[in-house]
Coordinates of C-alpha atoms and ligand atoms in Angstrom, one line a residue:
X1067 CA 26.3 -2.7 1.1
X1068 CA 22.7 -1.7 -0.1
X1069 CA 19.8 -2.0 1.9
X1070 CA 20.1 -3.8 5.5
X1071 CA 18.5 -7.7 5.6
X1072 CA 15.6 -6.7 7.6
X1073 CA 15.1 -3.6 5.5
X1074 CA 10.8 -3.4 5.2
X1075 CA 9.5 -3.5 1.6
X1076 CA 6.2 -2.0 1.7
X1077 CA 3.2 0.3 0.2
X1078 CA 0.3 2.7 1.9
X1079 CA -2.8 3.3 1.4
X1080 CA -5.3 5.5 3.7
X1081 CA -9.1 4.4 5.1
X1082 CA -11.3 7.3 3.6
X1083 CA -9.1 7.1 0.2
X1084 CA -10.1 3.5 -0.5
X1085 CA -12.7 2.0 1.8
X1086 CA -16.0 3.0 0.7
X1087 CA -18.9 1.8 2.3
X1088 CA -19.2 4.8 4.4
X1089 CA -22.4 3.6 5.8
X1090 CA -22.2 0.0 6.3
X1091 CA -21.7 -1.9 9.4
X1092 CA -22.5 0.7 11.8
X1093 CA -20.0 3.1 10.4
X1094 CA -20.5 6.7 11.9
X1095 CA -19.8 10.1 9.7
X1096 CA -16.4 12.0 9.2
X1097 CA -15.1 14.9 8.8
X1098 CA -14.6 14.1 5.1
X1099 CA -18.1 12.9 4.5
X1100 CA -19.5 16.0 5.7
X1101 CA -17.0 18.3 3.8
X1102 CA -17.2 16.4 0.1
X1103 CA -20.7 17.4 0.4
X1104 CA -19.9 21.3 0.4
X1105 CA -20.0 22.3 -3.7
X1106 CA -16.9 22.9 -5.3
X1107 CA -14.9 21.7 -2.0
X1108 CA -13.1 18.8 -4.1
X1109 CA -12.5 18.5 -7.5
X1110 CA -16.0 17.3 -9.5
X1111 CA -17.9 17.4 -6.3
X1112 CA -16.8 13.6 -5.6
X1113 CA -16.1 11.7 -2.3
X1114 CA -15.2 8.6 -0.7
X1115 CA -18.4 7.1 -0.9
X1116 CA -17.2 4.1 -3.1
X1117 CA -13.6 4.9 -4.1
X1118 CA -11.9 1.7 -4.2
X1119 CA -14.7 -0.2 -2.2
X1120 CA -11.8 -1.9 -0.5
X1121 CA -14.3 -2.7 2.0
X1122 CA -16.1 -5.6 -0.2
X1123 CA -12.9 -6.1 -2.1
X1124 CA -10.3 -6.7 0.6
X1125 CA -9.2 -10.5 0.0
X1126 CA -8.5 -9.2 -3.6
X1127 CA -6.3 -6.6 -2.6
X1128 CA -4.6 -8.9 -0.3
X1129 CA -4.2 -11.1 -2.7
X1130 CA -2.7 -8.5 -5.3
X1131 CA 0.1 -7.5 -2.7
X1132 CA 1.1 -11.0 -2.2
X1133 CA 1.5 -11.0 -5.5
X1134 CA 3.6 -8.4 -6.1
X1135 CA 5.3 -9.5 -3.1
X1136 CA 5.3 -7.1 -0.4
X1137 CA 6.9 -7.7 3.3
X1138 CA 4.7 -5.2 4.8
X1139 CA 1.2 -2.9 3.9
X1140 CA 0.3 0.7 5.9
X1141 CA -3.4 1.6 6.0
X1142 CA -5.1 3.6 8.1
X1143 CA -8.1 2.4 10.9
X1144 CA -11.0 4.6 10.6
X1145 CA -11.7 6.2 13.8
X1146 CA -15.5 6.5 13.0
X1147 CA -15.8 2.8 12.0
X1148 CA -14.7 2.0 15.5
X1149 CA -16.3 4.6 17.7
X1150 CA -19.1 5.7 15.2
X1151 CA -19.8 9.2 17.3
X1152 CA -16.1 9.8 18.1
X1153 CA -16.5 9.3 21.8
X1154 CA -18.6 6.4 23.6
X1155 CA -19.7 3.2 22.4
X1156 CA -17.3 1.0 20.3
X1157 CA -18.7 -1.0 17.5
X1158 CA -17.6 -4.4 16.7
X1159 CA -18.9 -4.9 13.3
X1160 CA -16.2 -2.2 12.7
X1161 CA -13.4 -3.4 14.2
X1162 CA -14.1 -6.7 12.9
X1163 CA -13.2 -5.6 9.0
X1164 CA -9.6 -4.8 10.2
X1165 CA -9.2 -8.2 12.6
X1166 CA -10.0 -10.2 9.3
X1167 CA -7.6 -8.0 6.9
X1168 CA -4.9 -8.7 9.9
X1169 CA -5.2 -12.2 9.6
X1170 CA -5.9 -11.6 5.8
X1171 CA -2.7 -10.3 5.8
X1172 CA -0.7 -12.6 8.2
X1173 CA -1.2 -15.5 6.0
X1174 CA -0.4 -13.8 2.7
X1175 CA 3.2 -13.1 4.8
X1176 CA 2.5 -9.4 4.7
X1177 CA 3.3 -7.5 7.8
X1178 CA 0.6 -5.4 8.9
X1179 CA 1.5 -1.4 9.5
X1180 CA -2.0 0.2 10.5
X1181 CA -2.1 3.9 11.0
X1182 CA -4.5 4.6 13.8
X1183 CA -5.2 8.1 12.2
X1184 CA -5.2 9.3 8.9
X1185 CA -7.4 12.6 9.0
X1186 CA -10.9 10.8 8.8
X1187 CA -12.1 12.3 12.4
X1188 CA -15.9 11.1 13.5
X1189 CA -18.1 13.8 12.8
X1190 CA -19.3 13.8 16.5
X1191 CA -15.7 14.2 17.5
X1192 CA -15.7 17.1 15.4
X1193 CA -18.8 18.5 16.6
X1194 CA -17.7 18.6 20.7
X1195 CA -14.3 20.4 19.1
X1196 CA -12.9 18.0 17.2
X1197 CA -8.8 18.9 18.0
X1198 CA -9.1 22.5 19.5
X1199 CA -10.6 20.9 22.5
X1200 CA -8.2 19.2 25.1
X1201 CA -9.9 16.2 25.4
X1202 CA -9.7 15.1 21.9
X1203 CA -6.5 13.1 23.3
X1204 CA -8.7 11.1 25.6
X1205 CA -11.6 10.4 22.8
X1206 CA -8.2 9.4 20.8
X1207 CA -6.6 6.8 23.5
X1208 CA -9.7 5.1 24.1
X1209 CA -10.3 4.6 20.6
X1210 CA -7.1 3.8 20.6
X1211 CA -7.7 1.0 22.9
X1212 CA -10.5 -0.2 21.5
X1213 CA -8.0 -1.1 18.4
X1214 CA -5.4 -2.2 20.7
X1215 CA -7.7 -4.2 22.3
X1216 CA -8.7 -5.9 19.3
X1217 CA -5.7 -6.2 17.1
X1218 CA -2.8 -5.9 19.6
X1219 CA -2.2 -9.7 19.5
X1220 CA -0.9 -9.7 16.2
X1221 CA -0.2 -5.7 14.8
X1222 CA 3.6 -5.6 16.2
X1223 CA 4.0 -2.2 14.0
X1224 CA 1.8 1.1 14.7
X1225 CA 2.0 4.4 13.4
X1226 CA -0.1 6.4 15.3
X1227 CA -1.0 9.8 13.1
X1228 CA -0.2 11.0 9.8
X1229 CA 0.6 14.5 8.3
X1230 CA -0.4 16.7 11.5
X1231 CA 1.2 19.2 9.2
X1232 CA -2.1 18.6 6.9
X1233 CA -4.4 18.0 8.8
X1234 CA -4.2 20.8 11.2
X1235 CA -2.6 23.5 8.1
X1236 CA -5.1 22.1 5.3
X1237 CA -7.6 21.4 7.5
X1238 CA -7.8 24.4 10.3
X1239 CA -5.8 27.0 8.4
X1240 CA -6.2 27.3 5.1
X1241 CA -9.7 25.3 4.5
X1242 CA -8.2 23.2 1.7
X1243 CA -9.2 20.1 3.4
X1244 CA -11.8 18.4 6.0
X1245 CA -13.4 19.7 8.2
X1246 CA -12.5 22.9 6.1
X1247 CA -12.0 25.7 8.8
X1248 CA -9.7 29.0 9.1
X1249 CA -8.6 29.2 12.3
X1250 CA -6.9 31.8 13.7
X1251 CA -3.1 31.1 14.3
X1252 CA -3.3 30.7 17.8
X1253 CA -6.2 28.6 17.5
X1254 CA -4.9 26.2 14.8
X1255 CA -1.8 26.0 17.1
X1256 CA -3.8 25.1 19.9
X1257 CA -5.3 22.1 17.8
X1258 CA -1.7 21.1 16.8
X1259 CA -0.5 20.8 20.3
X1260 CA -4.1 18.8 21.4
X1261 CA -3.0 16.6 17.9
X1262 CA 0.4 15.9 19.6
X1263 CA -0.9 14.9 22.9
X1264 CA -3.5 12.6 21.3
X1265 CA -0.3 11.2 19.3
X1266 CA 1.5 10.9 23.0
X1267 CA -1.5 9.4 24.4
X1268 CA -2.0 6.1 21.8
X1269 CA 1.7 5.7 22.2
X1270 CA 0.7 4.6 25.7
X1271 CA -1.8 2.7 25.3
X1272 CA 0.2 0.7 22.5
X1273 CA 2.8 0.2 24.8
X1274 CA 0.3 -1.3 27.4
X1275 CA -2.1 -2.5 25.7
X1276 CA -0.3 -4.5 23.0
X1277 CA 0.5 -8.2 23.6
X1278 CA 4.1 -8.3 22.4
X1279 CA 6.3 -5.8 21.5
X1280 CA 5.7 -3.5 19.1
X1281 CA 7.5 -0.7 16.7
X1282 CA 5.9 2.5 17.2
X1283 CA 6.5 5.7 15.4
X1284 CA 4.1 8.5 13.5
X1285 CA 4.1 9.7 9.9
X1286 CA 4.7 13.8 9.9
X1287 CA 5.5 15.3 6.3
X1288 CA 9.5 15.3 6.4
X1289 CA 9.7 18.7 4.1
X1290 CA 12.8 18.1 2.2
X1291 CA 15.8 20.8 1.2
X1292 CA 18.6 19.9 -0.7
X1293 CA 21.2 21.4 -1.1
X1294 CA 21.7 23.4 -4.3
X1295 CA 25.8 22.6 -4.7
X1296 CA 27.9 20.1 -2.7
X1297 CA 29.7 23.2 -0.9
X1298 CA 29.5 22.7 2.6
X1299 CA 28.1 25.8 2.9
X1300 CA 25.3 25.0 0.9
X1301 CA 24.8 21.9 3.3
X1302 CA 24.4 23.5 6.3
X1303 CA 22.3 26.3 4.6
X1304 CA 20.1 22.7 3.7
X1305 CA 20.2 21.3 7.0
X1306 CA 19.1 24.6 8.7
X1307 CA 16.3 25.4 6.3
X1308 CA 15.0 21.7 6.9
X1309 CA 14.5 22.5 10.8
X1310 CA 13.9 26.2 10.5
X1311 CA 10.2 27.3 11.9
X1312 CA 9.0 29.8 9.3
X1313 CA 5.5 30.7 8.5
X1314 CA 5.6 28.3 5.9
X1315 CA 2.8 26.2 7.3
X1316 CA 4.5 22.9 6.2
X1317 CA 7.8 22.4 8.8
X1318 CA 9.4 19.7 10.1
X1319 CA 10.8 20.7 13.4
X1320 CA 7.8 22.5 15.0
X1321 CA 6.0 18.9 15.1
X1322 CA 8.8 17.0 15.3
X1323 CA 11.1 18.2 18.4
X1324 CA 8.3 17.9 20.6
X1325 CA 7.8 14.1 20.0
X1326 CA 11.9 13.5 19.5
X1327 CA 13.1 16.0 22.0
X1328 CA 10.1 17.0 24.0
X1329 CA 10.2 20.5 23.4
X1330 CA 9.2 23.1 20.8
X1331 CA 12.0 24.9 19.0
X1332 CA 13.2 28.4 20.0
X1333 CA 12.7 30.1 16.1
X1334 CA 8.9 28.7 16.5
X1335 CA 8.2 30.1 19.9
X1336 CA 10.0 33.7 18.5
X1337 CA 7.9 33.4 15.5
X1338 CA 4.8 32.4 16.8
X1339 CA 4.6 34.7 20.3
X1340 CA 2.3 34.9 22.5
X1341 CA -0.1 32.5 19.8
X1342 CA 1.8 30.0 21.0
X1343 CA -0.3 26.9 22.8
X1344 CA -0.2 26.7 26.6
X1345 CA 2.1 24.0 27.6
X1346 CA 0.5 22.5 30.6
X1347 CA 3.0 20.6 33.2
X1348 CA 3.4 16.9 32.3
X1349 CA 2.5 17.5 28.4
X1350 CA 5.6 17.6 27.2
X1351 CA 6.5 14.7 28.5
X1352 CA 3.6 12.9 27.0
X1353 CA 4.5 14.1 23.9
X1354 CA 7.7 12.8 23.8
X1355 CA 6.7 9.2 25.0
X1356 CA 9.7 7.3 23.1
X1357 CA 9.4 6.0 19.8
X1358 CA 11.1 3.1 18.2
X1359 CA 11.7 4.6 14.5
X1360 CA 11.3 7.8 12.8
X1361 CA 8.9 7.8 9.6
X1362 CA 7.9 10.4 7.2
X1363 CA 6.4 11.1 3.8
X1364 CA 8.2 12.4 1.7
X1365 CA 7.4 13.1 -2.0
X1366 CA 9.8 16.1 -3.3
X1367 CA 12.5 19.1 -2.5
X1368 CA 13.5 22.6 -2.6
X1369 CA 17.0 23.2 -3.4
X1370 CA 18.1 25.5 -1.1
X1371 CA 22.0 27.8 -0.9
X1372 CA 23.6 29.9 1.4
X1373 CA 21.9 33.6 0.6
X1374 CA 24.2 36.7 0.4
X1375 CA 22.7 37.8 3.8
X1376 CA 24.1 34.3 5.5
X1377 CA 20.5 32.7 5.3
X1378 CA 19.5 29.8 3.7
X1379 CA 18.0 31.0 0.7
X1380 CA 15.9 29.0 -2.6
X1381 CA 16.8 28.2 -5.6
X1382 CA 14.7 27.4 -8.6
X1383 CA 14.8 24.0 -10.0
X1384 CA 16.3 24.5 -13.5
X1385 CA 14.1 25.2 -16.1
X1386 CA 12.8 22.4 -17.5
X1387 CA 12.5 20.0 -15.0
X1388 CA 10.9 17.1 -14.9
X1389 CA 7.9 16.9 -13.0
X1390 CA 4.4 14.8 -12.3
X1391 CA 1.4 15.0 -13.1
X1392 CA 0.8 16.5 -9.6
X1393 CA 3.0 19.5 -10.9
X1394 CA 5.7 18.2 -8.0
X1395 CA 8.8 18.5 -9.1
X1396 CA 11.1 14.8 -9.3
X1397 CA 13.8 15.6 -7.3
X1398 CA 15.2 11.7 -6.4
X1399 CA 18.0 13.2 -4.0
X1400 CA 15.3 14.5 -1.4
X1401 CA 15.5 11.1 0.2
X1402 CA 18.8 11.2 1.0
X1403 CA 18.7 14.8 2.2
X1404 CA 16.7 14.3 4.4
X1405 CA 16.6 10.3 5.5
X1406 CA 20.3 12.1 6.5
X1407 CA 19.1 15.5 8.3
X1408 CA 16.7 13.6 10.1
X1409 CA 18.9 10.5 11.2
X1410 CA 21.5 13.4 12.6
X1411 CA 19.2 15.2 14.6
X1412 CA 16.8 12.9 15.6
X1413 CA 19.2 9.3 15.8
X1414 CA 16.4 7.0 15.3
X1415 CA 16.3 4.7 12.5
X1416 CA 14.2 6.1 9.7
X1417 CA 11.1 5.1 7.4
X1418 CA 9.9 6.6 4.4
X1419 CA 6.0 5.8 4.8
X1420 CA 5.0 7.1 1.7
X1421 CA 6.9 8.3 -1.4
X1422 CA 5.9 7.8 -4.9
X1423 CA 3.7 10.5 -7.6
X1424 CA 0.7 10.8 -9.7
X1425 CA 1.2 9.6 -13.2
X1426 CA -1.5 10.0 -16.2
X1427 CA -2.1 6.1 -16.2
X1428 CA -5.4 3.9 -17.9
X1429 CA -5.2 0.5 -19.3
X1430 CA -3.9 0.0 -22.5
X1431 CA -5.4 -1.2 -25.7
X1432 CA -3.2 -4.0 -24.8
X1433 CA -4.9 -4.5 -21.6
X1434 CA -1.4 -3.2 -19.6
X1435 CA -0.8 0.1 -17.8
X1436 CA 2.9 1.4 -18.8
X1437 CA 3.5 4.1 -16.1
X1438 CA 7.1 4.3 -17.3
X1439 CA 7.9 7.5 -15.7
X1440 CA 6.7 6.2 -12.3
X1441 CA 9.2 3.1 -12.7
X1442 CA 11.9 5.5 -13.3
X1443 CA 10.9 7.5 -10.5
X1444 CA 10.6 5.3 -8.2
X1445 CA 14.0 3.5 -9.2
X1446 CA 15.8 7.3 -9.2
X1447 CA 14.3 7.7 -5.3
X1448 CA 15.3 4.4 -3.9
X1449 CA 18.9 4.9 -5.2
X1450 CA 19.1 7.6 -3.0
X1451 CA 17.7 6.1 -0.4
X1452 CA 20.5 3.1 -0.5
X1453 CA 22.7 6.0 -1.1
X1454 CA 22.1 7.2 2.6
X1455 CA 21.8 3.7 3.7
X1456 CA 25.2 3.0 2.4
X1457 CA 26.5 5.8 4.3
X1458 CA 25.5 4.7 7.3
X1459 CA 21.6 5.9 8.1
X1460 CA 19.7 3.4 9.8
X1461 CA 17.2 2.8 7.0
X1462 CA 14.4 0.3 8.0
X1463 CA 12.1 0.4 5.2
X1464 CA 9.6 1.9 2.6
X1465 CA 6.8 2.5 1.8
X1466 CA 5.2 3.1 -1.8
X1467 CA 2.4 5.6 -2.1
X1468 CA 0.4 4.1 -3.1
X1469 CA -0.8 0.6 -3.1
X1470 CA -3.3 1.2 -5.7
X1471 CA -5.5 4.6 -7.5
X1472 CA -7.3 6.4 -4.7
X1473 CA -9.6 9.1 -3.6
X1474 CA -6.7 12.1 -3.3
X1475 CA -9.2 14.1 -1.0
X1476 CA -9.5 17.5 -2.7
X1477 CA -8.3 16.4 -5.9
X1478 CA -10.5 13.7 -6.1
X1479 CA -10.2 10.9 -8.9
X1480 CA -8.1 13.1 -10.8
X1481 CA -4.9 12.0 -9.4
X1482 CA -3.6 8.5 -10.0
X1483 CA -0.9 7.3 -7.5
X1484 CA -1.3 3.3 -7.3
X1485 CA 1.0 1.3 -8.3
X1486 CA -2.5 -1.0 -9.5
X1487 CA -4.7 0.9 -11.7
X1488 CA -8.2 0.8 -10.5
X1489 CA -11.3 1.5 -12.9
X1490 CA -13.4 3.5 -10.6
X1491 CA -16.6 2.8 -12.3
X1492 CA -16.4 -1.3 -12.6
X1493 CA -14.1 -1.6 -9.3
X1494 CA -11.7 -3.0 -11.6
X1495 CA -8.2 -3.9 -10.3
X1496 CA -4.8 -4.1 -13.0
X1497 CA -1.5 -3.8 -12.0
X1498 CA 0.2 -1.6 -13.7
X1499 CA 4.2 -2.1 -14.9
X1500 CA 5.0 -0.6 -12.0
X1501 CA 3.8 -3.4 -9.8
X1502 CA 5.3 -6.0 -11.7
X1503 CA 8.5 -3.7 -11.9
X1504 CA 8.1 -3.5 -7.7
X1505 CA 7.4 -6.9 -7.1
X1506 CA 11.1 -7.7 -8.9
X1507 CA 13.1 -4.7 -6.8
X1508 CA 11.6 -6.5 -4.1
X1509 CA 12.4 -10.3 -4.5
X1510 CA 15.9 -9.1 -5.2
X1511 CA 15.8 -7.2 -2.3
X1512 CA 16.5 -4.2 -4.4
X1513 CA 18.6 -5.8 -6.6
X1514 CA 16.9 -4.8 -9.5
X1515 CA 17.5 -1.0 -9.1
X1516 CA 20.9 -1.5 -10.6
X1517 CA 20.1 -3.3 -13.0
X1518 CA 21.6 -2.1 -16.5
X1519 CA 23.5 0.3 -14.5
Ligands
GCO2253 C1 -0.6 13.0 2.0 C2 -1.4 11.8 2.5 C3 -1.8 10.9 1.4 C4 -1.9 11.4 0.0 C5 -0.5 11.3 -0.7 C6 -0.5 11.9 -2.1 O1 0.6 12.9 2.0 O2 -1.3 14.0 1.7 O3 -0.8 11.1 3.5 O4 -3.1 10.5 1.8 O5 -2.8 10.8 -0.8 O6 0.4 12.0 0.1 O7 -0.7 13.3 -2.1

């Protein structure tokens, strides 16, 4: 059967991870210029001031996907390019960069997926509260207007936030990202909830705003347990531990019932008491505005059993398992897990928006970049995700992470995840075998994965 005729080829990248320029054009400051200016915050004090400079070298990068083929491309809008204080006046030099990659784009045949948020909040946003204050979901819809507005004619495909799960737990609890706070859990909860109704809000203004219509969804972690044996037992224990609230900060079901079934989930109220955020009248229902696919990053899994006690309970990945230069573990059946999980709770047809690992990669005396392992990883995934596709989950498409070597915020140039090499010094684009190993899964519209098989 394999992968459905529509199915969406793609790759992702994110604004502050590649653009650079983070003062040209009018560009205001975020969140993540001010906090890769606090020593030691990321990994050899560096930034986002250049990374890819994907702002002077966007026809290239267009010009590299088409040639590796792809139907569709996810990047993220910076919010402070658009409204350079967060709230106010909208600048047009900055929305004009994304109307020419659009049409960029269009005529290379590559779909445009924009993310309206991916974690780069304008430092003046920040600075009147940023997400603990309730009316960072109107500074978000009229930005999101503003892009709408300008785009909306020919983006037919929106995400509207990614990871709130890192944003608001890296960024608000544990300080291990931008803007770098502690919050206390009611507070961080608070911003969470002000998060989803900002995601409720541009959902709106998509729908009514947009001249055509459009696929909307969001792109939450989906945190992935598999299940340790094929017992049936250790299935359920799976599927339970995947929508289980526990004070693990990184869950799927706390952020995702609200936008799939408007409400929060019973184990998260219990475990969170009286922190929990005030639900005002009317916000759940903007929360829940309906979405047209479900979409989640998902990199790797925790096998997971039925305990002694009747809980789900982890198990260690044998010893000796392979992993990336992340220190994730490759675990290709978390896809399937939970592409199936997700489909049977939440019955919306399902995109993986970023999947894909950090692999120790430079260019070869030869002048090529064999990432092997990632080819192998990336083959290993997919299989599983045409495995759940077979079986009958709506699967509408994928999406690499990532297009090409990036900023990986605290981690900083250390961590290599493109599919093209870039030489951060020169600005130097090669694709590595991976690309050229993509762009053939792709024109046989997956095809290749069996290949030898
Ligand atoms: C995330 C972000 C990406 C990362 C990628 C690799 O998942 O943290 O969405 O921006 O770069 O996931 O860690």
């Amino acid at each position: 059967m394999a992968f459905a005729k529509d199915f969406v080829w793609g790759a992702a990248t994110a604004s502050y991870q590649i653009e650079g320029a983070v003062a040209e054009d009018g560009r205001g400051e975020s969140v993540w210029d001010t906090y890769c200016k606090r020593p030691g915050a990321i990994w050899e004090n560096q930034s986002g001031e250049v990374a890819c400079d994907h702002y002077h070298h966007w026809k290239e990068d267009v010009a590299l996907m088409r040639k590796i083929g792809l139907k569709a491309y996810r990047f993220s809008i910076a919010w402070p390019r658009v409204v350079p204080d967060g709230v106010g006046a909208v600048n047009p030099r900055g929305l004009a960069f994304y109307d020419r990659l659009v049409d960029e784009l269009l005529a290379a045949g590559i779909e445009p997926w924009p993310t309206l948020f991916h974690w780069d909040m304008p430092q003046g946003a920040f600075d009147r509260g940023g997400w603990l204050n309730r009316e960072s979901a109107d500074w978000f819809a009229d930005y999101a207007t503003a892009v709408v507005d300008a785009l909306g004619d020919r983006v037919r495909s929106w995400f509207t936030l990614n990871e709130p799960q890192c944003f608001i737990g890296f960024g608000h609890r544990d300080s291990l990202q931008a803007p770098g706070l502690k919050l206390s859990r009611s507070e961080w909860l608070r911003a969470g909830h002000h998060a989803l109704l900002a995601h409720g809000r541009a959902v709106q203004v998509i729908r009514s705003r947009a001249k055509g219509p459009c696929r909307v969804s969001w792109a939450p972690v989906g945190w992935s347990k598999m299940p340790a044996t094929a017992n049936r037992d250790d299935i359920d224990a799976a599927r339970e531990a995947t929508f289980a609230v526990t004070d693990e900060m990184i869950n799927n079901a706390w952020w995702m019932d609200p936008v799939y079934l408007g409400r929060y989930p019973q184990d998260g109220l219990r475990l969170y008491g009286a922190d929990a955020p005030k639900v005002l009248p009317g916000d759940m229902d903007l929360i829940a505005q309906p979405l047209d696919l479900q979409a989640f990053n998902t990199y790797n899994g925790q096998l997971i059993r039925r305990g002694a006690d009747g809980r789900p309970e982890l198990v260690p990945h044998p010893t000796g398992y392979p992993m990336n230069f992340f220190h994730g573990s490759i675990t290709p059946p978390c896809l399937y897990w939970t592409a199936k999980f997700m489909y049977e709770r939440y019955r919306l047809p399902v995109v993986i928006s970023e999947n894909g690992m950090s692999n120790a990669d430079w260019v070869g005396l030869d002048g090529r970049v064999p990432d092997g392992p990632r080819i192998d990883m990336l083959r290993r995934y997919l299989l599983e995700l045409e495995r759940a596709a077979d079986e009958g989950v709506p699967v509408a498409g994928y999406f690499l992470w990532s297009l090409m070597d990036n900023f990986e915020w605290s981690h900083g140039y250390k961590q290599r995840f493109g599919i093209i090499h870039v030489d951060f010094v020169t600005g130097r684009r090669t694709l590595k075998d991976s690309a050229l190993w993509y762009r053939d899964v792709i024109a046989t519209h997956g095809g290749k994965l069996h290949e030898g098989l």
